[in-house]
Short mmCIF file of C-alpha atoms in Angstrom, two decimals:
data_model
loop_
_atom_site.label_atom_id
_atom_site.label_comp_id
_atom_site.label_asym_id
_atom_site.label_seq_id
_atom_site.Cartn_x
_atom_site.Cartn_y
_atom_site.Cartn_z
CA MET A 1 120.66 104.08 113.44
CA ALA A 2 117.84 103.35 111.17
CA ILE A 3 118.62 101.93 107.79
CA VAL A 4 116.40 102.64 104.60
CA VAL A 5 116.64 100.21 101.88
CA LEU A 6 116.45 101.84 98.29
CA VAL A 7 115.48 99.30 95.48
CA GLY A 8 115.72 100.51 91.91
CA ALA A 9 117.09 100.15 88.55
CA LEU A 10 120.53 102.09 88.74
CA ASP A 11 121.03 101.98 84.87
CA THR A 12 118.20 104.09 84.10
CA LYS A 13 117.24 105.63 87.38
CA GLY A 14 120.88 106.02 88.88
CA VAL A 15 120.79 109.84 89.03
CA GLU A 16 117.55 110.06 90.71
CA TYR A 17 118.37 107.30 93.26
CA GLY A 18 121.69 109.15 93.93
CA TRP A 19 119.98 112.36 94.70
CA MET A 20 117.36 110.27 96.99
CA ARG A 21 120.31 108.58 98.84
CA ASP A 22 122.00 111.89 99.54
CA ARG A 23 118.80 113.35 100.81
CA LEU A 24 118.28 110.36 103.12
CA LEU A 25 121.84 110.59 104.27
CA ARG A 26 121.42 114.33 105.28
CA ALA A 27 118.14 113.40 106.91
CA GLY A 28 120.19 111.24 109.47
CA VAL A 29 119.39 107.63 108.33
CA GLU A 30 121.83 105.02 106.89
CA VAL A 31 121.07 103.71 103.15
CA LEU A 32 121.48 100.58 101.40
CA LEU A 33 121.13 100.79 97.70
CA VAL A 34 119.74 97.79 95.97
CA ASP A 35 120.43 97.61 92.17
CA VAL A 36 117.71 95.80 89.93
CA GLY A 37 118.80 97.02 86.61
CA VAL A 38 120.01 94.37 84.21
CA VAL A 39 120.67 96.47 80.83
CA GLY A 40 123.37 99.36 81.24
CA GLU A 41 125.93 100.09 83.71
CA PRO A 42 124.64 101.50 87.07
CA ARG A 43 125.11 105.14 87.27
CA VAL A 44 125.67 105.16 90.98
CA ARG A 45 127.66 102.57 93.19
CA PRO A 46 125.01 100.05 94.72
CA ASP A 47 125.44 98.48 97.93
CA VAL A 48 123.83 95.12 96.94
CA PRO A 49 124.83 94.67 93.08
CA ARG A 50 122.60 93.10 90.54
CA THR A 51 124.56 90.32 90.32
CA GLU A 52 123.51 89.47 93.98
CA VAL A 53 119.85 90.24 93.33
CA ALA A 54 119.82 87.81 90.17
CA ALA A 55 121.53 85.02 92.21
CA ALA A 56 119.13 85.59 95.06
CA ALA A 57 116.34 84.56 92.38
CA GLY A 58 118.57 81.76 91.15
CA ARG A 59 119.51 83.52 87.96
CA ASP A 60 122.48 85.12 86.52
CA ALA A 61 122.55 88.76 85.70
CA GLU A 62 124.81 88.74 82.56
CA GLU A 63 122.52 85.91 81.19
CA LEU A 64 119.32 87.95 81.73
CA LYS A 65 121.07 90.80 80.01
CA ALA A 66 122.28 88.72 77.06
CA ASP A 67 118.74 86.93 76.48
CA GLY A 68 117.17 90.32 75.73
CA ASP A 69 113.90 89.34 77.23
CA ARG A 70 112.67 92.53 79.49
CA GLY A 71 109.54 90.70 80.84
CA ALA A 72 111.79 87.86 82.05
CA ALA A 73 114.37 90.16 83.57
CA VAL A 74 111.93 92.15 85.55
CA THR A 75 110.07 88.97 86.91
CA ALA A 76 113.67 87.53 87.90
CA MET A 77 114.95 90.78 89.63
CA ALA A 78 111.78 91.36 91.22
CA GLN A 79 111.65 88.00 92.80
CA GLY A 80 115.54 88.56 93.69
CA ALA A 81 114.85 91.78 95.35
CA ALA A 82 112.07 90.42 97.40
CA GLU A 83 114.74 87.67 98.69
CA ILE A 84 117.25 90.31 99.51
CA VAL A 85 114.78 92.68 101.45
CA ARG A 86 113.51 89.64 103.58
CA ARG A 87 117.14 88.77 104.21
CA LEU A 88 118.00 92.39 105.31
CA TYR A 89 114.84 92.53 107.47
CA ALA A 90 115.65 89.48 109.17
CA GLU A 91 119.23 90.62 109.98
CA ASP A 92 117.65 94.03 111.19
CA ARG A 93 119.31 95.76 108.43
CA LEU A 94 116.06 97.39 106.90
CA HIS A 95 113.68 99.59 108.66
CA GLY A 96 111.93 101.09 105.72
CA VAL A 97 111.91 100.52 101.98
CA LEU A 98 111.58 103.39 99.35
CA ALA A 99 111.66 103.26 95.62
CA ILE A 100 111.03 105.57 92.61
CA GLY A 101 109.96 104.35 89.12
CA GLY A 102 107.61 103.94 86.25
CA SER A 103 105.65 100.82 85.28
CA GLY A 104 108.67 98.43 85.42
CA GLY A 105 110.34 99.90 88.34
CA THR A 106 107.20 100.05 90.24
CA SER A 107 106.43 96.44 89.59
CA MET A 108 109.81 95.20 90.75
CA ALA A 109 110.12 97.35 93.81
CA THR A 110 106.42 96.85 95.14
CA ARG A 111 107.12 92.95 94.52
CA ALA A 112 109.86 93.25 96.94
CA MET A 113 107.94 95.52 99.51
CA ARG A 114 104.92 93.02 99.50
CA ALA A 115 107.40 90.47 100.86
CA LEU A 116 107.86 92.31 103.94
CA PRO A 117 105.62 92.23 106.99
CA LEU A 118 102.72 94.47 107.87
CA GLY A 119 103.98 97.51 109.64
CA VAL A 120 107.46 97.83 107.78
CA PRO A 121 107.38 101.36 106.39
CA LYS A 122 107.00 100.94 102.37
CA LEU A 123 106.62 104.20 100.16
CA MET A 124 106.83 103.91 96.25
CA VAL A 125 107.18 107.19 94.35
CA SER A 126 105.62 106.27 90.98
CA SER A 127 104.21 107.74 87.74
CA MET A 128 101.72 104.85 87.99
CA ALA A 129 100.34 106.05 91.44
CA ALA A 130 97.25 108.11 90.05
CA GLY A 131 95.75 105.06 88.57
CA ASP A 132 94.82 101.46 89.56
CA VAL A 133 97.26 100.75 91.93
CA THR A 134 95.75 97.37 92.93
CA PRO A 135 98.49 95.28 91.25
CA TYR A 136 101.35 97.06 92.97
CA VAL A 137 99.61 97.43 96.59
CA GLY A 138 97.87 94.09 96.63
CA SER A 139 96.76 93.51 100.30
CA SER A 140 99.81 95.09 101.71
CA ASP A 141 100.38 98.35 103.60
CA ILE A 142 102.22 100.14 100.58
CA ALA A 143 101.89 103.97 100.44
CA MET A 144 102.05 105.14 96.87
CA LEU A 145 103.02 108.76 96.17
CA TYR A 146 102.29 110.14 92.48
CA SER A 147 105.24 111.61 91.10
CA VAL A 148 103.47 114.14 88.85
CA VAL A 149 106.02 113.98 86.04
CA ASP A 150 107.95 110.75 84.79
CA ILE A 151 111.14 109.78 86.59
CA ALA A 152 113.47 111.13 84.13
CA GLY A 153 115.88 113.60 85.53
CA VAL A 154 115.67 115.61 88.90
CA ASN A 155 113.99 118.69 87.95
CA ARG A 156 111.82 121.46 89.33
CA VAL A 157 108.51 119.41 89.69
CA LEU A 158 110.10 115.99 90.71
CA THR A 159 112.45 117.48 93.37
CA PRO A 160 110.05 118.34 95.97
CA VAL A 161 108.10 115.39 95.36
CA LEU A 162 111.28 113.26 95.95
CA ALA A 163 112.19 115.49 99.09
CA ASN A 164 108.82 114.91 100.56
CA ALA A 165 109.15 111.07 100.05
CA ALA A 166 112.85 111.00 101.58
CA ASP A 167 111.98 113.06 104.64
CA ALA A 168 108.77 111.04 104.91
CA MET A 169 110.77 107.61 104.86
CA ALA A 170 113.38 109.03 107.08
CA GLY A 171 111.00 109.79 109.86
CA MET A 172 108.87 106.36 109.53
CA ALA A 173 112.38 104.50 109.50
CA ARG A 174 113.58 106.13 112.60
CA GLY A 175 110.34 105.71 114.24
CA TYR A 176 110.07 102.00 113.36
CA ALA A 177 113.77 101.13 114.25
CA ALA A 178 113.24 102.77 117.73
CA GLY A 179 109.92 100.78 118.37
CA ARG A 180 110.09 97.79 116.03
CA ALA A 181 108.74 95.31 118.64
CA GLU A 182 105.68 97.51 119.11
CA ARG A 183 105.19 98.20 115.60
CA SER A 184 105.48 94.50 114.17
CA VAL A 185 102.41 92.49 114.13
CA ASP A 186 102.96 89.38 116.08
CA TRP A 187 99.99 87.03 115.20
CA ALA A 188 101.54 84.23 117.48
CA ALA A 189 101.88 86.28 120.75
CA GLY A 190 100.82 83.95 123.41
CA ASP A 191 99.08 86.73 125.57
CA ALA A 192 97.41 87.98 122.67
CA LYS A 193 93.39 88.19 122.07
CA PRO A 194 92.08 85.80 119.43
CA VAL A 195 91.59 87.87 116.31
CA VAL A 196 88.23 87.88 114.33
CA ALA A 197 87.87 89.51 110.84
CA ALA A 198 84.78 91.55 110.05
CA SER A 199 83.56 93.05 106.72
CA MET A 200 81.59 96.45 106.76
CA ALA A 201 80.53 99.14 104.29
CA GLY A 202 79.25 102.46 105.19
CA VAL A 203 75.56 101.18 104.63
CA THR A 204 76.24 98.35 107.17
CA THR A 205 78.13 100.27 109.83
CA PRO A 206 75.55 100.08 112.53
CA GLY A 207 75.08 96.47 112.49
CA VAL A 208 78.76 95.62 112.09
CA ASP A 209 79.63 98.05 114.81
CA ALA A 210 77.25 96.41 117.33
CA ALA A 211 78.65 92.94 116.46
CA ARG A 212 82.33 94.42 116.79
CA GLU A 213 81.58 95.83 120.37
CA ARG A 214 79.92 92.52 121.48
CA LEU A 215 83.07 90.60 120.28
CA ALA A 216 85.13 93.04 122.03
CA GLU A 217 83.00 92.06 125.21
CA LEU A 218 83.74 88.39 124.54
CA GLY A 219 87.45 88.89 124.51
CA TYR A 220 88.29 89.29 120.65
CA GLU A 221 90.29 91.81 118.81
CA VAL A 222 88.15 92.62 115.80
CA LEU A 223 89.80 93.63 112.43
CA VAL A 224 87.13 95.48 110.27
CA PHE A 225 87.69 95.30 106.57
CA HIS A 226 85.97 97.88 104.29
CA THR A 227 84.23 96.03 101.50
CA SER A 228 85.96 98.44 98.90
CA GLY A 229 87.46 95.68 96.73
CA SER A 230 91.12 96.11 98.27
CA GLY A 231 89.41 95.48 101.73
CA GLY A 232 87.77 92.20 100.68
CA ARG A 233 91.09 91.09 98.98
CA SER A 234 92.93 91.81 102.07
CA LEU A 235 90.55 90.03 104.40
CA GLU A 236 90.73 86.94 101.99
CA ALA A 237 94.61 87.01 102.04
CA LEU A 238 94.89 87.25 105.69
CA ALA A 239 92.31 84.42 105.95
CA GLU A 240 94.25 82.21 103.85
CA GLN A 241 97.27 82.44 106.09
CA GLY A 242 95.10 81.13 108.75
CA LEU A 243 95.55 84.38 111.22
CA PHE A 244 91.90 84.63 112.08
CA ALA A 245 90.03 82.58 114.88
CA GLY A 246 86.88 83.38 112.98
CA VAL A 247 85.30 85.58 110.34
CA LEU A 248 82.18 87.60 110.66
CA ASP A 249 81.50 88.17 106.94
CA LEU A 250 78.06 90.30 107.23
CA THR A 251 79.00 92.63 104.19
CA LEU A 252 79.10 90.99 100.56
CA SER A 253 78.40 93.99 98.45
CA GLU A 254 81.89 93.07 96.53
CA LEU A 255 80.07 89.92 95.26
CA ALA A 256 77.47 92.30 93.59
CA ASP A 257 79.84 94.33 91.99
CA ASP A 258 81.79 91.28 90.58
CA LEU A 259 78.48 89.86 89.24
CA VAL A 260 77.05 93.11 87.60
CA GLY A 261 80.09 94.75 86.85
CA GLY A 262 80.57 97.53 89.62
CA ILE A 263 83.92 99.24 90.48
CA LEU A 264 84.50 97.83 94.18
CA THR A 265 84.85 94.12 93.26
CA ALA A 266 87.39 91.80 95.18
CA GLY A 267 87.37 89.34 92.40
CA PRO A 268 85.43 86.06 92.02
CA ASP A 269 87.28 84.20 95.03
CA ARG A 270 85.73 86.36 97.65
CA LEU A 271 84.16 84.43 100.54
CA GLU A 272 86.53 81.34 99.81
CA ALA A 273 89.34 81.68 101.91
CA ALA A 274 88.13 80.91 105.15
CA GLY A 275 86.04 78.07 104.27
CA ARG A 276 88.98 76.74 102.42
CA ARG A 277 91.17 76.94 105.70
CA GLY A 278 88.33 75.72 107.84
CA ILE A 279 87.98 78.91 109.86
CA PRO A 280 84.68 79.22 111.70
CA GLN A 281 82.49 81.86 109.69
CA VAL A 282 79.24 83.65 110.24
CA VAL A 283 77.87 85.24 106.94
CA SER A 284 74.98 87.45 106.20
CA LEU A 285 74.08 89.26 102.86
CA GLY A 286 74.71 92.86 103.72
CA ALA A 287 74.60 95.40 100.99
CA LEU A 288 73.65 92.64 98.29
CA ASP A 289 70.80 95.11 97.60
CA MET A 290 72.90 97.36 95.58
CA VAL A 291 76.01 97.62 93.02
CA LYS A 292 78.55 100.61 93.21
CA PHE A 293 79.90 102.45 90.38
CA GLY A 294 81.84 105.86 90.23
CA PRO A 295 80.32 109.37 89.82
CA LEU A 296 76.86 109.80 88.13
CA ASP A 297 78.33 110.75 84.96
CA SER A 298 80.54 107.59 84.71
CA LEU A 299 77.35 105.29 85.07
CA PRO A 300 77.26 102.85 82.25
CA GLU A 301 74.17 104.10 79.81
CA ARG A 302 72.80 100.30 80.25
CA PHE A 303 72.29 100.95 83.85
CA ARG A 304 70.80 104.47 83.70
CA ASP A 305 67.05 103.02 83.64
CA ARG A 306 67.66 101.17 87.11
CA HIS A 307 66.85 102.45 90.48
CA VAL A 308 69.87 105.01 90.67
CA ARG A 309 71.12 106.88 93.71
CA VAL A 310 73.95 109.01 94.26
CA HIS A 311 75.71 107.76 97.42
CA ASN A 312 78.25 110.64 97.33
CA PRO A 313 79.89 112.48 94.65
CA SER A 314 82.32 109.60 93.97
CA ILE A 315 79.94 106.82 94.29
CA THR A 316 76.69 105.98 92.55
CA VAL A 317 74.69 102.92 93.41
CA ILE A 318 71.92 100.88 91.71
CA ARG A 319 69.34 98.19 93.15
CA THR A 320 70.18 94.79 92.22
CA THR A 321 67.36 93.14 90.26
CA GLU A 322 65.52 89.78 90.96
CA ALA A 323 67.58 87.73 88.71
CA GLU A 324 70.84 89.21 90.13
CA CYS A 325 69.77 88.59 93.60
CA ALA A 326 68.74 85.12 92.88
CA GLU A 327 72.10 84.42 91.09
CA LEU A 328 73.90 86.05 94.29
CA GLY A 329 72.08 83.57 96.67
CA ARG A 330 73.30 80.83 94.39
CA ARG A 331 76.77 82.02 94.32
CA VAL A 332 76.96 82.41 98.25
CA ALA A 333 75.44 79.35 98.82
CA ALA A 334 77.90 77.52 96.55
CA LYS A 335 81.03 79.09 98.35
CA LEU A 336 79.74 78.22 101.79
CA ARG A 337 78.76 74.54 100.37
CA ALA A 338 82.62 74.04 99.99
CA ALA A 339 83.63 75.44 103.20
CA THR A 340 85.73 72.69 105.21
CA GLY A 341 84.97 74.37 108.61
CA PRO A 342 81.81 75.58 110.44
CA ALA A 343 79.64 78.13 108.59
CA SER A 344 76.32 79.64 109.55
CA VAL A 345 74.24 82.27 107.75
CA LEU A 346 71.87 84.97 109.38
CA LEU A 347 69.12 86.31 107.09
CA PRO A 348 68.07 89.84 108.13
CA LEU A 349 64.37 89.39 107.09
CA ARG A 350 63.67 93.57 107.06
CA GLY A 351 66.64 94.81 104.79
CA LEU A 352 70.20 94.45 103.94
CA SER A 353 71.52 97.83 104.34
CA THR A 354 70.70 101.28 105.54
CA LEU A 355 69.01 102.02 101.97
CA GLY A 356 67.19 98.57 102.09
CA ALA A 357 65.84 98.91 105.79
CA PRO A 358 61.96 99.56 106.14
CA GLY A 359 61.06 103.13 104.59
CA GLY A 360 64.34 103.14 102.56
CA PRO A 361 64.57 103.52 98.98
CA TYR A 362 66.03 100.19 98.61
CA HIS A 363 63.45 98.34 100.77
CA ASP A 364 61.83 95.58 98.45
CA PRO A 365 61.07 92.16 100.29
CA ALA A 366 60.26 90.64 97.01
CA LEU A 367 63.73 91.30 95.66
CA ASP A 368 65.41 90.13 99.12
CA GLY A 369 62.98 87.24 98.74
CA ALA A 370 64.79 86.16 95.63
CA LEU A 371 68.05 86.42 97.36
CA PHE A 372 66.97 84.29 100.37
CA ALA A 373 65.18 81.51 98.41
CA ALA A 374 68.28 80.97 96.12
CA LEU A 375 70.36 80.69 99.11
CA ARG A 376 68.12 78.36 101.04
CA GLU A 377 67.80 76.20 98.01
CA GLY A 378 71.38 76.17 97.44
CA LEU A 379 72.19 75.28 101.19
CA ARG A 380 69.72 72.57 101.41
CA SER A 381 71.32 69.39 102.92
CA SER A 382 74.67 71.22 102.99
CA GLY A 383 74.90 71.26 106.84
CA VAL A 384 75.30 75.01 106.73
CA GLY A 385 73.08 76.30 109.39
CA ILE A 386 70.53 79.10 108.42
CA ARG A 387 69.01 81.52 110.99
CA GLU A 388 66.03 83.86 110.11
CA VAL A 389 66.52 87.06 112.10
CA ASP A 390 63.22 89.47 111.98
CA THR A 391 65.11 92.48 111.85
CA HIS A 392 67.13 94.55 109.43
CA LEU A 393 70.87 93.97 109.38
CA ASN A 394 71.68 97.41 110.99
CA ASP A 395 69.61 96.65 114.15
CA PRO A 396 71.88 96.40 116.95
CA ALA A 397 70.18 93.12 117.88
CA PHE A 398 71.15 91.46 114.75
CA GLY A 399 74.76 92.42 115.06
CA ARG A 400 75.10 91.01 118.62
CA ALA A 401 73.25 87.86 117.47
CA ALA A 402 75.84 87.36 114.75
CA ALA A 403 78.60 87.86 117.12
CA GLU A 404 77.38 85.43 119.87
CA ARG A 405 76.66 82.97 116.94
CA LEU A 406 80.39 83.18 115.92
CA HIS A 407 81.76 83.16 119.40
CA ALA A 408 79.78 79.81 120.11
CA MET A 409 81.20 78.19 116.83
CA ILE A 410 84.67 79.21 117.86
CA THR A 411 84.35 77.97 121.43
CA ARG A 412 82.78 74.80 120.40
CA ARG A 413 85.35 74.33 117.78
CA GLY A 414 88.18 74.69 120.27
CA ALA A 415 86.61 72.38 122.73
CA ALA A 416 86.06 69.64 120.08
CA GLY A 417 89.18 70.10 118.45
CA GLU A 418 87.35 69.71 115.00
CA PRO A 419 85.75 72.13 112.59
CA GLY A 420 82.16 70.86 113.05
CA GLU A 421 79.60 73.34 113.78
#
């Protein structure tokens, strides 16, 4: 039978967890209740008591309570919960994790969820889920469900939310238990195709699609990451684990957002993990001709005199300036100079996006030229190859050229056994 693990503070949320446990049992799954509370007595009996959770983190539950430091207690119990769920998963006693909570409970439970492999069902019902959930989800596949009201008593608003969460998790857990081998991501499978990561935005889709199709013809499985901030962070996290044979990083828009203050930044470390791990990478400058913000009425006043376009009702973009383009060129060059593996840059001379292609509103060879010049200067004598391609980035010929370049680097590396280009 499928087993759902509930992770929660049973001193403050025991009633709600008891209700959730009963709903899951009626749905036909087994339940293991893990207590991460440290203050009061649990209001429902756990299957894994707080003493065991704290011990998994090398701490004593009573000492955590006596210290009175809530931050330290939450951190320790989150670490312990992560160890507990990892152990249960290894013992095939976990086919899904469900939790409910506010800020503290969400922090602890999602820390445990992030410790589990991709594909294991993870559902967090949280009063924090309507805001920025990046700290909770990270690069994992956690599903967040907004509780609408705070988790403070089972009431007419919270009851249907919890019921939906329990029923959804029961179905996911049963499906996962029945087909765990098929649902687990086995990166080390001997007969699996080598995996390549690719970065893409809506404004670079035609070019990346052409590259993806060519890589598939060459025998690769291509994972495409949307450069929405979270997508770039996921790409970097998986590259850091050394899971890719190569990276086709044709869309770097998150770097522009990071520089100028847009909403879809992946942080300052974007475009570094593959180089640090020595993974072959082909890089281009897709969508560095724009910075993304929210709806038009949210655009900061200081940007309203720029070349503004409404991309869709949720996204407004502005054109990068000459100074910003030059700085982006320097930043990309610095990241590629630090790479320990083979790296190559393809420059699309006729435009960086659908908006920047000839005839498009952001087509500006002078601004693109400032980007290219700073990149060339930054890579001078670096050993990083630069190839100029007389097309725009979304020309299928550009995508195919990028794919074939990466394939040549991967196969040459494999034959030589070294990371040199």
